[in-house]
XYZ file of C-alpha atoms in Angstrom:
264
model
C 3.902 -39.917 14.041
C 7.461 -41.236 13.739
C 7.196 -41.146 9.919
C 6.109 -37.493 10.000
C 8.961 -36.627 12.345
C 11.421 -38.469 10.152
C 10.183 -36.573 7.085
C 10.669 -33.219 8.828
C 14.154 -34.169 10.012
C 15.133 -35.245 6.480
C 14.415 -31.778 5.047
C 17.707 -30.017 4.402
C 18.544 -26.354 3.825
C 18.499 -26.703 0.036
C 14.883 -27.882 0.027
C 13.833 -25.050 2.338
C 15.600 -22.525 0.073
C 13.844 -24.077 -2.934
C 10.409 -23.697 -1.317
C 11.130 -20.133 -0.247
C 12.405 -19.163 -3.706
C 9.400 -20.782 -5.372
C 6.993 -18.415 -3.623
C 9.080 -15.441 -2.430
C 10.090 -14.061 -5.843
C 6.553 -14.124 -7.342
C 5.111 -12.713 -4.110
C 7.551 -9.778 -4.174
C 6.610 -8.788 -7.734
C 2.883 -9.275 -7.116
C 2.998 -7.299 -3.842
C 4.677 -4.377 -5.643
C 2.003 -4.615 -8.336
C -0.933 -4.441 -5.893
C 0.780 -1.648 -3.968
C 0.301 0.759 -6.916
C -2.574 -0.806 -8.913
C -5.442 1.697 -9.381
C -8.240 1.343 -6.830
C -6.446 -1.511 -5.039
C -3.416 0.638 -4.202
C -5.387 3.494 -2.609
C -6.380 4.178 0.991
C -9.747 2.591 0.257
C -8.038 -0.817 0.445
C -6.058 -1.475 3.620
C -2.506 -2.778 3.535
C -3.649 -6.040 5.107
C -6.178 -6.629 2.312
C -3.510 -5.844 -0.298
C -1.180 -8.312 1.395
C -3.866 -11.009 1.371
C -4.626 -10.317 -2.309
C -0.935 -10.603 -3.202
C -0.585 -13.807 -1.176
C -3.707 -15.379 -2.692
C -2.656 -14.436 -6.235
C 0.814 -15.876 -5.593
C -0.608 -19.200 -4.406
C -2.913 -19.388 -7.446
C -0.439 -18.581 -10.238
C 2.813 -20.026 -8.832
C 2.100 -23.634 -9.989
C 1.999 -22.495 -13.641
C 5.048 -20.207 -13.485
C 8.490 -21.174 -14.806
C 11.070 -22.516 -12.311
C 12.476 -19.913 -9.952
C 16.219 -19.526 -9.253
C 17.308 -21.091 -5.967
C 19.491 -18.580 -4.140
C 20.755 -18.493 -0.593
C 18.307 -16.472 1.493
C 20.826 -14.269 3.304
C 22.884 -12.987 0.392
C 23.407 -9.790 -1.587
C 21.960 -11.398 -4.721
C 18.705 -12.046 -2.852
C 18.384 -8.352 -1.971
C 19.074 -7.360 -5.586
C 16.427 -9.761 -6.927
C 13.866 -8.532 -4.374
C 14.507 -4.929 -5.486
C 14.194 -5.965 -9.155
C 10.880 -7.733 -8.592
C 9.456 -4.798 -6.643
C 10.510 -2.416 -9.423
C 8.909 -4.562 -12.134
C 5.638 -4.924 -10.202
C 5.448 -1.206 -9.383
C 6.274 -0.216 -12.987
C 3.507 -2.427 -14.414
C 0.875 -0.908 -12.119
C 2.255 2.643 -12.418
C 1.395 2.735 -16.123
C -2.253 2.055 -15.241
C -2.117 4.771 -12.586
C -1.077 7.207 -15.325
C -4.211 6.207 -17.262
C -6.398 7.175 -14.295
C -4.563 10.484 -13.929
C -5.446 11.346 -17.529
C -9.082 11.702 -16.484
C -8.240 13.482 -13.222
C -6.257 16.105 -15.160
C -9.012 16.368 -17.743
C -11.563 16.970 -14.978
C -9.337 19.636 -13.417
C -9.006 21.439 -16.761
C -12.754 21.381 -17.361
C -13.472 22.546 -13.799
C -11.106 25.511 -14.063
C -12.540 26.639 -17.410
C -16.194 26.322 -16.381
C -15.906 28.093 -13.034
C -16.473 24.836 -11.156
C -12.899 24.733 -9.879
C -13.941 26.352 -6.596
C -16.019 23.284 -5.746
C -13.317 21.217 -4.057
C -13.430 18.056 -1.976
C -10.955 15.744 -0.298
C -10.263 12.674 -2.392
C -10.671 9.763 0.063
C -8.330 7.571 -1.983
C -5.233 9.750 -1.517
C -6.226 12.513 0.924
C -5.635 15.535 -1.359
C -8.019 18.297 -2.447
C -9.386 17.876 -5.964
C -12.151 19.496 -7.955
C -15.528 17.792 -7.671
C -15.591 17.380 -11.466
C -12.226 15.582 -11.372
C -13.463 13.324 -8.569
C -16.585 12.585 -10.587
C -14.417 11.590 -13.556
C -12.234 9.402 -11.325
C -15.214 7.529 -9.849
C -16.576 7.011 -13.362
C -13.332 5.566 -14.785
C -12.745 3.370 -11.712
C -16.187 1.792 -12.112
C -15.626 1.471 -15.857
C -12.213 -0.125 -15.228
C -13.833 -2.799 -13.052
C -16.814 -3.343 -15.369
C -14.492 -3.887 -18.363
C -12.468 -6.413 -16.305
C -9.437 -4.173 -16.562
C -8.126 -5.450 -13.219
C -8.236 -9.045 -14.498
C -6.400 -8.124 -17.703
C -3.789 -6.271 -15.638
C -3.258 -9.323 -13.412
C -2.958 -11.505 -16.532
C -0.264 -9.208 -17.977
C 1.547 -9.265 -14.651
C 1.463 -13.098 -14.624
C 2.742 -13.193 -18.229
C 5.648 -10.967 -17.208
C 7.190 -13.943 -15.350
C 7.671 -15.597 -18.761
C 8.820 -12.485 -20.643
C 10.962 -11.168 -17.759
C 12.008 -14.255 -15.757
C 13.120 -13.805 -12.163
C 16.869 -13.295 -11.913
C 17.272 -12.931 -15.694
C 14.855 -10.372 -17.082
C 14.577 -6.843 -15.761
C 13.487 -3.409 -16.936
C 15.962 -2.022 -19.448
C 16.953 1.636 -19.685
C 14.887 1.837 -22.868
C 11.808 0.573 -21.029
C 12.253 3.060 -18.180
C 12.540 5.846 -20.765
C 9.309 4.679 -22.426
C 7.524 4.677 -19.054
C 8.703 8.259 -18.486
C 7.463 9.166 -21.972
C 4.014 7.874 -21.007
C 3.808 10.813 -18.569
C 4.058 13.136 -21.576
C 1.285 11.130 -23.230
C -0.832 11.694 -20.090
C -0.810 15.493 -20.547
C -1.658 15.323 -24.249
C -4.450 12.757 -23.713
C -5.950 14.841 -20.887
C -5.930 17.927 -23.106
C -7.639 16.044 -25.947
C -10.356 14.818 -23.560
C -10.958 18.299 -22.144
C -10.714 20.074 -25.516
C -14.460 20.035 -26.434
C -15.494 21.571 -23.105
C -12.557 24.009 -23.051
C -13.252 25.123 -26.646
C -16.953 25.652 -25.914
C -16.159 27.746 -22.843
C -13.610 29.758 -24.839
C -16.370 30.719 -27.283
C -18.607 31.690 -24.333
C -15.864 33.876 -22.829
C -15.282 35.571 -26.194
C -19.029 36.262 -26.388
C -18.950 37.828 -22.918
C -15.986 39.965 -23.978
C -17.911 41.242 -27.011
C -20.958 41.959 -24.805
C -18.819 43.893 -22.320
C -17.414 45.932 -25.209
C -20.823 46.686 -26.724
C -22.601 47.364 -23.401
C -20.101 48.804 -20.878
C -22.881 49.455 -18.364
C -23.568 45.709 -18.140
C -21.931 44.130 -15.073
C -20.407 41.225 -16.952
C -18.881 39.651 -13.844
C -22.227 39.423 -12.051
C -23.958 37.969 -15.118
C -21.141 35.968 -16.659
C -20.092 33.852 -13.706
C -23.405 31.999 -13.089
C -24.036 31.717 -16.829
C -20.558 30.239 -17.327
C -21.187 27.643 -14.623
C -24.571 26.712 -16.076
C -23.200 26.428 -19.609
C -20.259 24.415 -18.266
C -22.631 21.858 -16.749
C -24.558 21.689 -20.037
C -21.333 21.124 -22.002
C -20.318 18.392 -19.531
C -23.711 16.734 -19.949
C -23.357 16.785 -23.746
C -19.738 15.565 -23.934
C -19.759 13.066 -21.068
C -21.513 10.364 -23.098
C -18.391 9.847 -25.214
C -16.000 9.385 -22.297
C -16.743 5.668 -21.982
C -15.516 4.887 -25.506
C -12.507 7.162 -25.019
C -11.567 5.392 -21.792
C -11.920 1.992 -23.457
C -9.623 3.082 -26.297
C -7.014 4.553 -23.941
C -7.116 1.463 -21.727
C -6.519 -0.786 -24.749
C -3.581 1.414 -25.753
C -2.093 1.202 -22.246
C -2.488 -2.594 -22.114
C -0.754 -2.917 -25.494
C 2.092 -0.806 -24.160
C 2.342 -2.956 -21.008
C 2.533 -6.118 -23.107
C 5.130 -4.595 -25.436
C 7.544 -3.410 -22.753
C 7.300 -6.695 -20.863
C 8.692 -8.544 -23.920
């Protein structure tokens, strides 16, 4: 008992600061990462669970991380480093969130062109109204993301970032922030490419209805065309949906390569 008490009394402020720095900096970056990570950063996962995940991940990977800078806890430099680590963690996960939004936007485009845009539902993950087709796409890519171990690869890239962007030394450059912003432009183009087969097919159908309305003015094209458009839209979705898995895998690989490149 006396030995234990003596050990506690012998601990000075420098050792306490060293222990805090060893775990605080990684925890801050990892917490920011889980705060935005697809599926884990939604309302479906409570803040307490996210906190536990960040804490558990910190305890697991900290022993293999490079030494952390020892800085006085109550200082301006500490606040700056905390902000840097949060920004790095959020930026890493935000790129993956853009990948998920590619399929949400693609689903919205398809829904609007096929007449299925009126079928709306509240997305339980973020509380906004989305088309049922877009929600269907989102559920599909979330399950595919987990089945392809995308979450594990993302955590691995985040752990590697402590070597490529060390705490207190490495941070996101202006170039990197510009590249992340450019990824948003890539999101729109990728969503359009995914929706293009369905949109093109429905464009041909609409042209056919226009020709029919011109040739037979007495035909009520609105009464006939709307249900036919919806039915053909579902058929086009059924035909094109089989290729979405390979497309998601390719886009996910591209995003992971980008994450590794900007963390160097």
